PDB file of C-alpha atoms in Angstrom:
ATOM      1  CA  MET R   1     -10.682 -17.573  -3.409  1.00 63.00           C
ATOM      2  CA  ALA R   2     -10.453 -18.158  -7.153  1.00 81.00           C
ATOM      3  CA  VAL R   3      -8.150 -16.033  -9.266  1.00 88.00           C
ATOM      4  CA  PRO R   4     -10.180 -13.306 -11.025  1.00 86.00           C
ATOM      5  CA  ALA R   5     -10.609 -14.103 -14.718  1.00 91.00           C
ATOM      6  CA  ASN R   6     -11.455 -10.613 -15.976  1.00 91.00           C
ATOM      7  CA  LYS R   7     -11.435  -6.933 -15.028  1.00 89.00           C
ATOM      8  CA  GLU R   8     -14.868  -7.018 -13.395  1.00 92.00           C
ATOM      9  CA  GLU R   9     -13.979 -10.017 -11.227  1.00 91.00           C
ATOM     10  CA  LEU R  10     -10.703  -8.357 -10.238  1.00 90.00           C
ATOM     11  CA  GLN R  11     -12.468  -5.120  -9.288  1.00 91.00           C
ATOM     12  CA  HIS R  12     -15.010  -7.070  -7.269  1.00 93.00           C
ATOM     13  CA  ALA R  13     -12.279  -9.049  -5.471  1.00 93.00           C
ATOM     14  CA  ILE R  14     -10.349  -5.881  -4.660  1.00 92.00           C
ATOM     15  CA  GLN R  15     -13.414  -4.148  -3.243  1.00 93.00           C
ATOM     16  CA  THR R  16     -14.647  -7.174  -1.305  1.00 95.00           C
ATOM     17  CA  ASN R  17     -11.267  -7.791   0.312  1.00 96.00           C
ATOM     18  CA  TYR R  18     -10.658  -4.120   0.947  1.00 97.00           C
ATOM     19  CA  ASP R  19     -14.028  -3.777   2.666  1.00 96.00           C
ATOM     20  CA  LYS R  20     -13.000  -6.575   5.059  1.00 97.00           C
ATOM     21  CA  LEU R  21      -9.590  -5.027   5.684  1.00 97.00           C
ATOM     22  CA  ARG R  22     -11.012  -1.548   6.216  1.00 97.00           C
ATOM     23  CA  LYS R  23     -13.467  -2.872   8.788  1.00 97.00           C
ATOM     24  CA  GLU R  24     -10.565  -4.393  10.726  1.00 97.00           C
ATOM     25  CA  LEU R  25      -8.465  -1.227  10.428  1.00 97.00           C
ATOM     26  CA  LEU R  26     -11.313   0.928  11.721  1.00 97.00           C
ATOM     27  CA  ALA R  27     -11.653  -1.299  14.783  1.00 97.00           C
ATOM     28  CA  ILE R  28      -8.082  -0.566  15.916  1.00 97.00           C
ATOM     29  CA  PRO R  29      -7.937   2.081  18.645  1.00 97.00           C
ATOM     30  CA  HIS R  30      -6.100   5.153  17.376  1.00 95.00           C
ATOM     31  CA  GLU R  31      -3.696   5.136  20.323  1.00 95.00           C
ATOM     32  CA  LEU R  32      -2.395   1.674  19.328  1.00 97.00           C
ATOM     33  CA  THR R  33      -1.593   2.485  15.697  1.00 97.00           C
ATOM     34  CA  GLN R  34       1.939   3.795  16.314  1.00 96.00           C
ATOM     35  CA  ILE R  35       3.156   0.903  18.473  1.00 97.00           C
ATOM     36  CA  LYS R  36       5.717  -1.192  16.610  1.00 96.00           C
ATOM     37  CA  ASN R  37       4.659  -4.711  17.490  1.00 95.00           C
ATOM     38  CA  LEU R  38       4.101  -6.337  14.080  1.00 95.00           C
ATOM     39  CA  GLU R  39       6.751  -8.208  12.123  1.00 94.00           C
ATOM     40  CA  GLY R  40       8.228  -5.731   9.642  1.00 91.00           C
ATOM     41  CA  HIS R  41       8.836  -6.122   5.934  1.00 90.00           C
ATOM     42  CA  SER R  42      12.596  -6.478   6.496  1.00 88.00           C
ATOM     43  CA  LYS R  43      14.076  -9.338   8.470  1.00 88.00           C
ATOM     44  CA  GLY R  44      14.450  -8.519  12.144  1.00 91.00           C
ATOM     45  CA  THR R  45      12.343  -5.338  12.059  1.00 92.00           C
ATOM     46  CA  LEU R  46       9.066  -4.346  13.648  1.00 94.00           C
ATOM     47  CA  MET R  47       6.383  -2.095  12.245  1.00 97.00           C
ATOM     48  CA  SER R  48       3.278  -0.325  13.465  1.00 97.00           C
ATOM     49  CA  ILE R  49      -0.239  -0.337  12.038  1.00 97.00           C
ATOM     50  CA  ASN R  50       0.590   3.121  10.633  1.00 98.00           C
ATOM     51  CA  ASN R  51       3.586   1.566   8.866  1.00 97.00           C
ATOM     52  CA  LEU R  52       1.384  -1.209   7.501  1.00 97.00           C
ATOM     53  CA  VAL R  53      -1.144   1.258   6.088  1.00 98.00           C
ATOM     54  CA  SER R  54       1.722   3.368   4.676  1.00 98.00           C
ATOM     55  CA  TYR R  55       3.035   0.228   2.986  1.00 98.00           C
ATOM     56  CA  LEU R  56      -0.352  -0.490   1.422  1.00 98.00           C
ATOM     57  CA  VAL R  57      -0.728   3.111   0.229  1.00 98.00           C
ATOM     58  CA  GLY R  58       2.813   3.072  -1.147  1.00 98.00           C
ATOM     59  CA  TRP R  59       2.296  -0.107  -3.148  1.00 97.00           C
ATOM     60  CA  GLY R  60      -1.092   1.053  -4.393  1.00 97.00           C
ATOM     61  CA  GLU R  61       0.358   4.369  -5.563  1.00 97.00           C
ATOM     62  CA  LEU R  62       3.215   2.490  -7.207  1.00 97.00           C
ATOM     63  CA  VAL R  63       0.779   0.306  -9.176  1.00 95.00           C
ATOM     64  CA  LEU R  64      -1.067   3.438 -10.305  1.00 97.00           C
ATOM     65  CA  LYS R  65       2.271   4.990 -11.338  1.00 97.00           C
ATOM     66  CA  TRP R  66       3.159   1.891 -13.386  1.00 96.00           C
ATOM     67  CA  ASN R  67      -0.181   2.105 -15.188  1.00 95.00           C
ATOM     68  CA  ARG R  68       0.165   5.842 -15.886  1.00 97.00           C
ATOM     69  CA  MET R  69       3.659   5.364 -17.263  1.00 96.00           C
ATOM     70  CA  ARG R  70       2.601   2.389 -19.383  1.00 96.00           C
ATOM     71  CA  ASP R  71      -0.347   4.380 -20.748  1.00 96.00           C
ATOM     72  CA  ASN R  72       2.105   7.155 -21.710  1.00 97.00           C
ATOM     73  CA  ASN R  73       4.486   4.646 -23.350  1.00 97.00           C
ATOM     74  CA  GLU R  74       7.144   5.480 -20.764  1.00 97.00           C
ATOM     75  CA  HIS R  75       9.738   3.048 -19.441  1.00 95.00           C
ATOM     76  CA  VAL R  76       8.792   1.609 -16.049  1.00 95.00           C
ATOM     77  CA  ASP R  77      11.539   0.727 -13.568  1.00 92.00           C
ATOM     78  CA  PHE R  78      10.214  -2.272 -11.667  1.00 95.00           C
ATOM     79  CA  PRO R  79       9.608  -2.267  -8.796  1.00 96.00           C
ATOM     80  CA  ASP R  80      10.603   1.426  -8.625  1.00 96.00           C
ATOM     81  CA  THR R  81      13.474   3.639  -9.690  1.00 94.00           C
ATOM     82  CA  GLY R  82      16.449   2.945  -7.445  1.00 94.00           C
ATOM     83  CA  TYR R  83      15.104  -0.367  -6.105  1.00 96.00           C
ATOM     84  CA  LYS R  84      15.534  -3.961  -7.215  1.00 95.00           C
ATOM     85  CA  TRP R  85      13.179  -6.851  -6.549  1.00 95.00           C
ATOM     86  CA  ASN R  86      15.571  -8.173  -3.908  1.00 94.00           C
ATOM     87  CA  GLU R  87      15.402  -4.808  -2.084  1.00 94.00           C
ATOM     88  CA  LEU R  88      11.714  -4.755  -1.216  1.00 95.00           C
ATOM     89  CA  GLY R  89      12.519  -4.267   2.458  1.00 93.00           C
ATOM     90  CA  LYS R  90      14.223  -0.981   1.563  1.00 94.00           C
ATOM     91  CA  LEU R  91      11.216  -0.007  -0.525  1.00 96.00           C
ATOM     92  CA  ALA R  92       8.947  -0.752   2.446  1.00 96.00           C
ATOM     93  CA  GLN R  93      11.094   1.548   4.596  1.00 95.00           C
ATOM     94  CA  LYS R  94      10.688   4.249   1.938  1.00 96.00           C
ATOM     95  CA  PHE R  95       6.901   3.878   2.132  1.00 97.00           C
ATOM     96  CA  TYR R  96       7.030   4.109   5.946  1.00 96.00           C
ATOM     97  CA  ASN R  97       9.103   7.307   5.644  1.00 96.00           C
ATOM     98  CA  ASP R  98       6.901   8.801   2.907  1.00 97.00           C
ATOM     99  CA  TYR R  99       3.870   8.794   5.214  1.00 97.00           C
ATOM    100  CA  GLU R 100       5.480   8.964   8.681  1.00 95.00           C
ATOM    101  CA  HIS R 101       3.967  12.370   9.470  1.00 96.00           C
ATOM    102  CA  ASP R 102       0.423  11.378   8.518  1.00 97.00           C
ATOM    103  CA  ASP R 103      -2.118  10.699  11.234  1.00 95.00           C
ATOM    104  CA  TYR R 104      -3.863   7.311  11.171  1.00 97.00           C
ATOM    105  CA  SER R 105      -7.132   8.823   9.932  1.00 97.00           C
ATOM    106  CA  VAL R 106      -5.261  10.585   7.108  1.00 98.00           C
ATOM    107  CA  LEU R 107      -3.543   7.328   6.173  1.00 98.00           C
ATOM    108  CA  LEU R 108      -6.910   5.565   6.016  1.00 98.00           C
ATOM    109  CA  GLU R 109      -8.274   8.325   3.764  1.00 98.00           C
ATOM    110  CA  LYS R 110      -5.251   7.947   1.478  1.00 98.00           C
ATOM    111  CA  LEU R 111      -5.729   4.189   1.381  1.00 98.00           C
ATOM    112  CA  ASP R 112      -9.424   4.626   0.537  1.00 97.00           C
ATOM    113  CA  ARG R 113      -8.526   6.998  -2.298  1.00 97.00           C
ATOM    114  CA  THR R 114      -5.765   4.726  -3.595  1.00 97.00           C
ATOM    115  CA  VAL R 115      -8.007   1.648  -3.630  1.00 96.00           C
ATOM    116  CA  LYS R 116     -10.741   3.655  -5.362  1.00 95.00           C
ATOM    117  CA  ASN R 117      -8.261   4.817  -8.012  1.00 95.00           C
ATOM    118  CA  ILE R 118      -7.036   1.277  -8.578  1.00 92.00           C
TER     119      ILE R 118
END
């Protein structure tokens, strides 16, 4: 896939790829979404599909936060306040924890909303 050259191409790429991902996520049986059998975002850890969707929501919300802060001429701590670029595994764990009480269907709704807002 070519790198998008403008806003419209980027929006199209996001939507096209998200549509493919969403189709795959919807095909996963609900009862399998909490089983930790995927390689996690930190070395030596495992994550569930719920964790993966939480991670995607977390990063999407973080991108939206960066844009809001930039639009308000506020300082942005990259990647997020209290985290350094070499601590992304810890940030992933934060995202898992932020959404750990959300049901899979709720997580998918949040991901839909986040992608739409992006």
